[in-house]
Coordinates of C-alpha atoms in Angstrom, one line a residue:
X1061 CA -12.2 23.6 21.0
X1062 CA -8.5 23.6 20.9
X1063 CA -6.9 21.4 18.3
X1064 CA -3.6 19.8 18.6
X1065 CA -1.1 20.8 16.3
X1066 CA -0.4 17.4 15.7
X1067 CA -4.1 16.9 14.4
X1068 CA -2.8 20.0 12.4
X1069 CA -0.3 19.3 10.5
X1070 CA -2.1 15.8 8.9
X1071 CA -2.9 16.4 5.4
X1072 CA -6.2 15.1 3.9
X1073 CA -6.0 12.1 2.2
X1074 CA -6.8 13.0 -1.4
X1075 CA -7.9 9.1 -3.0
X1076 CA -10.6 9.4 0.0
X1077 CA -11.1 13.0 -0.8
X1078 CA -12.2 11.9 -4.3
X1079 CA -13.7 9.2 -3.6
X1080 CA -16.5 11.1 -1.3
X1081 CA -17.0 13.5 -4.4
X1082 CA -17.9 10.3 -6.6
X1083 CA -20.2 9.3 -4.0
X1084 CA -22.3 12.8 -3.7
X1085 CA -22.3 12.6 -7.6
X1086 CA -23.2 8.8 -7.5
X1087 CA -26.1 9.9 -5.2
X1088 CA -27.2 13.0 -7.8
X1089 CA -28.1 9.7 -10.3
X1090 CA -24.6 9.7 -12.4
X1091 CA -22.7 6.9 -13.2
X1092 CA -19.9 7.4 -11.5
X1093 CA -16.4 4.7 -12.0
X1094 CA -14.2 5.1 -9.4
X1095 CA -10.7 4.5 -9.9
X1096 CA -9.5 6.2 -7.1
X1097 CA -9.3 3.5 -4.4
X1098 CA -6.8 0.5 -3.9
X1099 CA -9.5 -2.0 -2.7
X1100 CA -10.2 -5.1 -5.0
X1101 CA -13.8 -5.7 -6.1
X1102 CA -13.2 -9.3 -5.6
X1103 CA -13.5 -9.6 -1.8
X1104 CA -12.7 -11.9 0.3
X1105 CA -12.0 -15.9 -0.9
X1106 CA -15.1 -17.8 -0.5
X1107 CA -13.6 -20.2 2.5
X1108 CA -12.9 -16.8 4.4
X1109 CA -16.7 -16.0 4.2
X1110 CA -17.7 -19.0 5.3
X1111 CA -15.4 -19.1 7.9
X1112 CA -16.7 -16.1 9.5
X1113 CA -20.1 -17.0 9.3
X1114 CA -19.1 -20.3 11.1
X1115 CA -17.4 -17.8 13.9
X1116 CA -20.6 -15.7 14.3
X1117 CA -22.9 -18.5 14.3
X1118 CA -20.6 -19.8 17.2
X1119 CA -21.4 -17.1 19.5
X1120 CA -18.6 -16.3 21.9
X1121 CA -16.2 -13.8 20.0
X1122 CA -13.9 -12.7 23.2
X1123 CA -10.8 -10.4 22.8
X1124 CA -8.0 -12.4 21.5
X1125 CA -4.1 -12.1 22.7
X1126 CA -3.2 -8.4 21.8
X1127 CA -0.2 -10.0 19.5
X1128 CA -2.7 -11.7 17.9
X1129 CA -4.5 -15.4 17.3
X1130 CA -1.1 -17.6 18.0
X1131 CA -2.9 -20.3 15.5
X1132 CA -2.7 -17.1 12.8
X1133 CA 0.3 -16.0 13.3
X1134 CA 1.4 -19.7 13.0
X1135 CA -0.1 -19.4 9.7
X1136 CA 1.5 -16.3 8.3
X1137 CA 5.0 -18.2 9.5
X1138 CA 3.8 -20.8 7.3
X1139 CA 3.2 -18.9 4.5
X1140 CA 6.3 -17.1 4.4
X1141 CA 7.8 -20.4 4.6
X1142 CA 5.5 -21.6 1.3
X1143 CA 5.8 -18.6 -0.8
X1144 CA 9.1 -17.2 0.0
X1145 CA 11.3 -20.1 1.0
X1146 CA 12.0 -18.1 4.4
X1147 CA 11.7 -19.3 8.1
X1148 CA 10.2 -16.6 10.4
X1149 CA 9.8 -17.7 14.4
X1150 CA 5.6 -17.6 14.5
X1151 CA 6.6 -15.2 18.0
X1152 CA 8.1 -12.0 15.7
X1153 CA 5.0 -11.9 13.5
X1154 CA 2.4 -9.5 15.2
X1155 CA -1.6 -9.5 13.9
X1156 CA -2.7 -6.0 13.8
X1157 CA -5.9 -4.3 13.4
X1158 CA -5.0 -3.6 9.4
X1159 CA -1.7 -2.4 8.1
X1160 CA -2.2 0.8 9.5
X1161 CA -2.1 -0.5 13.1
X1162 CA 1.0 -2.4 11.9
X1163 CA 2.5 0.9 11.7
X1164 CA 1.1 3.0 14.4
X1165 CA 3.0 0.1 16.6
X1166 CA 6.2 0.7 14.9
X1167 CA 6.6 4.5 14.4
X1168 CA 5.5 4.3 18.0
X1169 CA 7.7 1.8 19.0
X1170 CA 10.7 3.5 16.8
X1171 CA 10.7 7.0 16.5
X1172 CA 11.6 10.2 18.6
X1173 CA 10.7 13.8 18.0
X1174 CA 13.2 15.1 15.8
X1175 CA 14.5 11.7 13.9
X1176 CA 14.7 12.0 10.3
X1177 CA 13.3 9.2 8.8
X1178 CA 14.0 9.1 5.0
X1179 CA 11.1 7.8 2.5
X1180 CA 10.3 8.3 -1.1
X1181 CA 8.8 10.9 -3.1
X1182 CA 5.7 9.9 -4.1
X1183 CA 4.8 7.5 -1.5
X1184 CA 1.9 6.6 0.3
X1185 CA 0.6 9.4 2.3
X1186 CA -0.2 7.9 5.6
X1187 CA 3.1 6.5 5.6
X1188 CA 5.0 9.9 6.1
X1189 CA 1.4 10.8 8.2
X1190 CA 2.0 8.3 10.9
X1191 CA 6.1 9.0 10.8
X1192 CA 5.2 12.6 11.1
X1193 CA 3.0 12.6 14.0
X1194 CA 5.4 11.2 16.3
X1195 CA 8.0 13.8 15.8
X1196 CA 10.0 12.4 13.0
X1197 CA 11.6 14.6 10.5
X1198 CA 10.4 13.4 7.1
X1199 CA 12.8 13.5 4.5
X1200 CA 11.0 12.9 0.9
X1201 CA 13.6 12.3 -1.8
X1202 CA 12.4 12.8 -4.8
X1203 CA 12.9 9.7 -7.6
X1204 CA 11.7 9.6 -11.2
X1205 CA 10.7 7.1 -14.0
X1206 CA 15.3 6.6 -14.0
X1207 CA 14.6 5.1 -10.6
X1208 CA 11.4 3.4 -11.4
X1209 CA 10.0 6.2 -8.8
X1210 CA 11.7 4.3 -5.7
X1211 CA 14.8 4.7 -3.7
X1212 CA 17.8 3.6 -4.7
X1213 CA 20.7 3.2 -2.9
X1214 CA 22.9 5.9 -4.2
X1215 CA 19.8 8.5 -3.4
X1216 CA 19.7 6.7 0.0
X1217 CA 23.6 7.7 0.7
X1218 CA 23.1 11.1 -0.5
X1219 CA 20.3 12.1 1.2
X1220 CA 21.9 10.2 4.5
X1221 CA 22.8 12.5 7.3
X1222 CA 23.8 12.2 10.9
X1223 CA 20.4 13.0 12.3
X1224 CA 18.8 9.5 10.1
X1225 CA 17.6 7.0 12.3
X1226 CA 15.4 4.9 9.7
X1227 CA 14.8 4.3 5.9
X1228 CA 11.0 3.2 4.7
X1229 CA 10.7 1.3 1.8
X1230 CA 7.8 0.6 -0.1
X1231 CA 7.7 -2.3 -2.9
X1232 CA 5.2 -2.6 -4.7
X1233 CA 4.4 1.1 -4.9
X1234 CA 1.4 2.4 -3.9
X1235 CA 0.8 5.2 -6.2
X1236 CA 3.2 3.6 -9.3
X1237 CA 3.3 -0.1 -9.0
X1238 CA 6.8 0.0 -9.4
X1239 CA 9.2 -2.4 -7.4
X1240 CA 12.7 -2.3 -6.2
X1241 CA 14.3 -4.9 -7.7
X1242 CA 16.2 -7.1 -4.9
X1243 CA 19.9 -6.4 -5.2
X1244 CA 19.0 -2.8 -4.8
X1245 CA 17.1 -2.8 -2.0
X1246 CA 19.7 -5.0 -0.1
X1247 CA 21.7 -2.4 -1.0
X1248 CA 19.4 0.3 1.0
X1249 CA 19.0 -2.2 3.9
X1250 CA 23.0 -3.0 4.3
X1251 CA 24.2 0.8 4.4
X1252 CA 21.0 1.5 7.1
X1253 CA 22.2 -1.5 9.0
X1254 CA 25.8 -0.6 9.2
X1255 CA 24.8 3.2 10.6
X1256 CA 22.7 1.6 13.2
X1257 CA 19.2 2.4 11.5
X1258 CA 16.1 0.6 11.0
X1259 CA 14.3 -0.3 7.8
X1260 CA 10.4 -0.4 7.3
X1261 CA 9.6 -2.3 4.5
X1262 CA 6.2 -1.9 3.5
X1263 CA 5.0 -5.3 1.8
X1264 CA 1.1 -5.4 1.4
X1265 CA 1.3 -5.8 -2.5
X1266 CA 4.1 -8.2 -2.1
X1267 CA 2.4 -11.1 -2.9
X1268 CA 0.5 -9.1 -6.2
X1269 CA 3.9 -8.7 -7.7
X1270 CA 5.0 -10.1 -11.1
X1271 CA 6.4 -13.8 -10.8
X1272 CA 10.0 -14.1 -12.0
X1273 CA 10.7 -17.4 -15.2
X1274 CA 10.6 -19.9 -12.8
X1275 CA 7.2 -18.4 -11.9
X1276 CA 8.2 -17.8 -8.1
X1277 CA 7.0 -14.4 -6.1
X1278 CA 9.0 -11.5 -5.7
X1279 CA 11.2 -11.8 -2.4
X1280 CA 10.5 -10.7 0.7
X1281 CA 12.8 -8.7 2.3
X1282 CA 13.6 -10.8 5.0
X1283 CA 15.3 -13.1 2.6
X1284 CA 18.2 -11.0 3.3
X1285 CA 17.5 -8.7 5.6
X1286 CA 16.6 -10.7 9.0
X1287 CA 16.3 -7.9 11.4
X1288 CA 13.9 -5.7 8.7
X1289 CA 10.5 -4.4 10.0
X1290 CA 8.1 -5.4 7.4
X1291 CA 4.6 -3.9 7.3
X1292 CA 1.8 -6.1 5.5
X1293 CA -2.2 -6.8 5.4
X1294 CA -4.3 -9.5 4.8
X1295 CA -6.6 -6.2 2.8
X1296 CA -4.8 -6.2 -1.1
X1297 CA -3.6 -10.4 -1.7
X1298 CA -6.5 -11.5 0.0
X1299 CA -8.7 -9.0 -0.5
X1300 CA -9.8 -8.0 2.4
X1301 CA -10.4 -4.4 2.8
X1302 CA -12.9 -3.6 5.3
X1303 CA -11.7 -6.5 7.7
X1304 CA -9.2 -4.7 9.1
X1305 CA -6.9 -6.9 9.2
X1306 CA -2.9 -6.4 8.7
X1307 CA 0.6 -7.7 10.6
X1308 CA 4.0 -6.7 10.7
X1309 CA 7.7 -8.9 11.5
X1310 CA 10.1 -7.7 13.8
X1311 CA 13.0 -8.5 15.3
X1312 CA 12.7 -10.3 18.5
X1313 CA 14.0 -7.7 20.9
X1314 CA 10.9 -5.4 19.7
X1315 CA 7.9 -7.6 20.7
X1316 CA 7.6 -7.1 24.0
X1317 CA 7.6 -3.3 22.9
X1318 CA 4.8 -4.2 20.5
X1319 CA 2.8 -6.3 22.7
X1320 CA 2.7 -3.4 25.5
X1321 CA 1.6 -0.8 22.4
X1322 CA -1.0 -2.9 20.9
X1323 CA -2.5 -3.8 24.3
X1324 CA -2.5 -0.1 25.1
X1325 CA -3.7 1.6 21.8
X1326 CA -6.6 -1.1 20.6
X1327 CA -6.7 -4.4 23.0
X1328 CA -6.4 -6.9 20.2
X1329 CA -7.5 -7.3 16.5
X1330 CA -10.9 -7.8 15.2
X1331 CA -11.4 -11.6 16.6
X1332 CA -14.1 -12.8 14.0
X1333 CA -11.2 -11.1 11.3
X1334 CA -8.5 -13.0 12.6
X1335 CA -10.9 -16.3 12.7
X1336 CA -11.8 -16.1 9.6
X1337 CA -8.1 -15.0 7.9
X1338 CA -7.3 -18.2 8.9
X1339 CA -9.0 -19.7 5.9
X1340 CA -6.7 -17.5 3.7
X1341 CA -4.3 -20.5 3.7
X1342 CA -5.8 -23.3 2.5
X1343 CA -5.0 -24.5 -0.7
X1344 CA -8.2 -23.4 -2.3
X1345 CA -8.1 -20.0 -1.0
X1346 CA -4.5 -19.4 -2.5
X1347 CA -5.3 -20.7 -6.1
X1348 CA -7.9 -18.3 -5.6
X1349 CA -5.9 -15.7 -4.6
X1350 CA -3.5 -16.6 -7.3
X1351 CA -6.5 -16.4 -10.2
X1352 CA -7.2 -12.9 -9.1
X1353 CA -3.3 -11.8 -9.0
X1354 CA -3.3 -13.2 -12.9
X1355 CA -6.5 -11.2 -13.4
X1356 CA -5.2 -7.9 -12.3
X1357 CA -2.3 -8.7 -14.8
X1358 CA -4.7 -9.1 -17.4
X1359 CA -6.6 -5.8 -16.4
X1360 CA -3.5 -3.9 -16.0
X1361 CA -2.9 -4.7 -19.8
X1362 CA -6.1 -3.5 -20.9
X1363 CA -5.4 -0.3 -19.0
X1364 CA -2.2 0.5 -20.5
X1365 CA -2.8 0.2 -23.8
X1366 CA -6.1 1.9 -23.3
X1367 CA -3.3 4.7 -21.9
X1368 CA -1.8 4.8 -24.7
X1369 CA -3.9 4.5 -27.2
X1370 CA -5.6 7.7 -25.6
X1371 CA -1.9 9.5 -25.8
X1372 CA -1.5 9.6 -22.1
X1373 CA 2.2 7.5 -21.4
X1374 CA 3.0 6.0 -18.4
X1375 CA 6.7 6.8 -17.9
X1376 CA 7.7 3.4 -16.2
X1377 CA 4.9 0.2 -16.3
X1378 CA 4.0 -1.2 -13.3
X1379 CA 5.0 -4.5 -12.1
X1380 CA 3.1 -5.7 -9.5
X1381 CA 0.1 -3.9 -6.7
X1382 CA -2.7 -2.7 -9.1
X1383 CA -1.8 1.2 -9.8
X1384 CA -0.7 3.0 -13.3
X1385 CA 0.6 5.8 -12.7
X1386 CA 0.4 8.3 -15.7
X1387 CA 2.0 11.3 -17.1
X1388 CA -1.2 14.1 -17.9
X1389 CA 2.1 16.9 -17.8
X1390 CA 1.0 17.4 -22.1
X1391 CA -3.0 18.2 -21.4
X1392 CA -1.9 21.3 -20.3
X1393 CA -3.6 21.1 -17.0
X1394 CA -2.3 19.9 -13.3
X1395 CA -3.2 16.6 -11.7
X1396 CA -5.5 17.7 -9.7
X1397 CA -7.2 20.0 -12.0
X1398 CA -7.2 17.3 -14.8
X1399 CA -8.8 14.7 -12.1
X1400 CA -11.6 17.4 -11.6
X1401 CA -12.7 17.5 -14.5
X1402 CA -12.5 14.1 -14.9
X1403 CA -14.7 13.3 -12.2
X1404 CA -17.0 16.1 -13.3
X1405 CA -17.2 15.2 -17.2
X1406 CA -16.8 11.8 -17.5
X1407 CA -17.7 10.7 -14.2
X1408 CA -14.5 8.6 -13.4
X1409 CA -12.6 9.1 -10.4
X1410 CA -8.7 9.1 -10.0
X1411 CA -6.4 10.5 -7.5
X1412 CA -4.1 13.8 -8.2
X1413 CA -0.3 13.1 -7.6
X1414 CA -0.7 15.7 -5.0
X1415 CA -1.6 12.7 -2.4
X1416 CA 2.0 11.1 -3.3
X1417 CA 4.3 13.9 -2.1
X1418 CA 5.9 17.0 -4.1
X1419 CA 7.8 15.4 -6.5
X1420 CA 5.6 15.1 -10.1
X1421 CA 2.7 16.3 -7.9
X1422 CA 1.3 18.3 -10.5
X1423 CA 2.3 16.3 -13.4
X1424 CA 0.9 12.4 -12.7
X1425 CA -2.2 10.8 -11.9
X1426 CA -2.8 7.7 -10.1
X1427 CA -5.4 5.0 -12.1
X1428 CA -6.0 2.0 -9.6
X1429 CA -7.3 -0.8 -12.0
X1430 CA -8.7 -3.0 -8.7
X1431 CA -12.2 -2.6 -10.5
X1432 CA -13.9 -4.8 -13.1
X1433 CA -12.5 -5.2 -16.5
X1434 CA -15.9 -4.1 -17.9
X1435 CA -15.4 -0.8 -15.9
X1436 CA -12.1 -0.4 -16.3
X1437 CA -13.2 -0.5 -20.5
X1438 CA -15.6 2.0 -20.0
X1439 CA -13.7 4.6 -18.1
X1440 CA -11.1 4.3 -20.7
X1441 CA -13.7 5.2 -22.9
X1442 CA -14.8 8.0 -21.3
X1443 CA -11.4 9.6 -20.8
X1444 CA -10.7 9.2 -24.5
X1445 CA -13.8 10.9 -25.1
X1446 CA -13.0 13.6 -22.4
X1447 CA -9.2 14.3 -24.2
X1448 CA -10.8 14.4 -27.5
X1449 CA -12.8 17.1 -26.2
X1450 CA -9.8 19.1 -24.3
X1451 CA -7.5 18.5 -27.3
X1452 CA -10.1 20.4 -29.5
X1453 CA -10.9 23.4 -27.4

């Protein structure tokens, strides 16, 4: 059978690469802790269980607009209203079948064979994936622990050339946590604006960020960047992953685009998903989603002093998502070969930088800290036992 050379030229992703090897090992009888996956062991708030068990109970589950529930996307407008102090017309937000979906619509919507698109180095690989499948010219720019391993604007202008039709953004980071702090990334968005390109903003560990004093969330972009494509899912806040459940904001001149995509490429999202997400915004649901967002702070402080206390630094702490991203550059062994034997020693599971991009690819290693505390404790004991060991060989 003849493959396409689009089907080609898709990299695997590593985190599920790893995560398949804890599994066969997991299924030999070992204990295997696997760190290699952003999905929260919490799962889905209590009210969104019930609620689908109310919906299946119901019966009738019929395909729902391809845009989505309006009653849900009335309810992400209202909670961009609640949490950001923003006012979003219910009619731009479109429900997608996860995040992913999200931006299948929008490379699809956006991109041309040979548009360079410019994005971050590392980054999450299905971002540059998608982007890369319909033609675009990807144009990873490397950043470091000086740029808290996001773009900046200054990298943005320098990298700019006059085949750039786009800029994706992603803040939090998924592999380092890291944000761009909001003056910088209106920065990006203004000089994309003014030469007529468009800015994905990838958002779906938004609301996991760090609260500022006052103890608001971080901004969205669309506090000051109106016509912004913003990517999020209902998977990392509210915790759920195997939904399948995301949306994205656009400006109003792209929905019809969106609508004629979605209806074309899956019908509609998961309806029992999109019934029960509604029960993410109830004022019980939110406190809890706000409990677990403190309890990944409090887990992401056990992990880095755990870090550090086993004499492996992390170059810039993370402020929001639930990712560390570590420096393993003074084992004297790569990422991925480090994560190996990891996996094969210890029996923990991480993901090698090579997922990210090029940049640090052999040096860093992504820790996602979305499991229990008690696990968490354990695999740090196991990888200080594991460099005890390497350091006396």
């Amino acid at each position: 059978m003849k493959i396409s050379q689009r089907a080609k030229a898709i990299d695997p992703f590593f985190a599920m690469e790893f995560g398949k090897r804890a599994a066969a090992l997991g299924e030999l009888g070992h204990d295997v802790i696997r760190l290699s996956l952003g999905e929260p062991d919490f799962g889905a708030p209590p009210a969104v269980l019930a609620a689908a068990a109310e919906a299946a109970r119901a019966g009738a589950l019929p395909y729902t607009a391809a845009l989505g529930m309006p009653a849900l996307r009335q309810a992400l407008a209202g909670f961009y209203l609640r949490e950001h102090g923003v006012s979003i017309a219910p009619e731009r937000i479109i429900v997608t079948a996860g995040a992913s979906a999200a931006l299948l619509l929008v490379t699809a919507a956006l991109v041309d064979p040979g548009d360079e698109v410019i994005v971050g180095d590392p980054s999450y690989p299905c971002n540059r994936q998608f982007l890369g499948s319909f033609g675009a010219d990807v144009r990873l720019v490397a950043t470091g622990p000086a740029s808290r391993f996001q773009l900046d604007a200054a990298s943005v202008q320098a990298n700019w050339s006059e085949r750039t039709r786009g800029v994706m953004v992603a803040t939090p980071s998924n592999p380092t946590g890291t944000s761009v702090p909001p003056d910088e990334l209106a920065a990006i968005c203004d000089w994309a604006r003014r030469h007529d390109a468009w800015r994905i903003v990838d958002e779906i560990y938004l609301n996991l960020g760090d609260r500022d004093g006052a103890g608001r969330p971080p901004q969205t972009v669309l506090a000051f960047d109106d016509d912004a494509i913003v990517i999020n899912s209902f998977s990392k806040y509210f915790g759920m992953t195997g939904w399948r459940l995301g949306w994205c904001v656009v400006p109003e001149a792209l929905v019809p685009t969106m609508e004629r995509l979605a209806q074309n490429y899956y019908i509609c999202p998961s309806t029992i998903a999109q019934q029960a997400a509604l029960a993410c915004f109830t004022d019980e649901s939110l406190a809890v989603c706000e409990e677990r967002r403190l309890e990944f702070g409090r887990r992401r402080k056990l992990v880095l002093e755990g870090l550090a206390g086993i004499g492996l630094p992390v170059p810039v702490p993370p402020d929001g998502a639930f990712y560390v991203y570590f420096d393993v550059s003074g084992t004297g062994l790569t990422s991925w070969q480090f994560c190996e034997r990891v996996l094969q020693e210890a029996h923990v599971a991480l993901t090698p930088g090579k997922d990210f991009g090029q940049c640090g690819a052999d040096a860093y290693v992504r820790l996602s800290y979305a499991a229990s505390a008690a696990h968490l404790a354990e695999a740090l004991r196991r990888l200080g036992e594991f460099m005890a060991r390497l350091r006396s060989t």
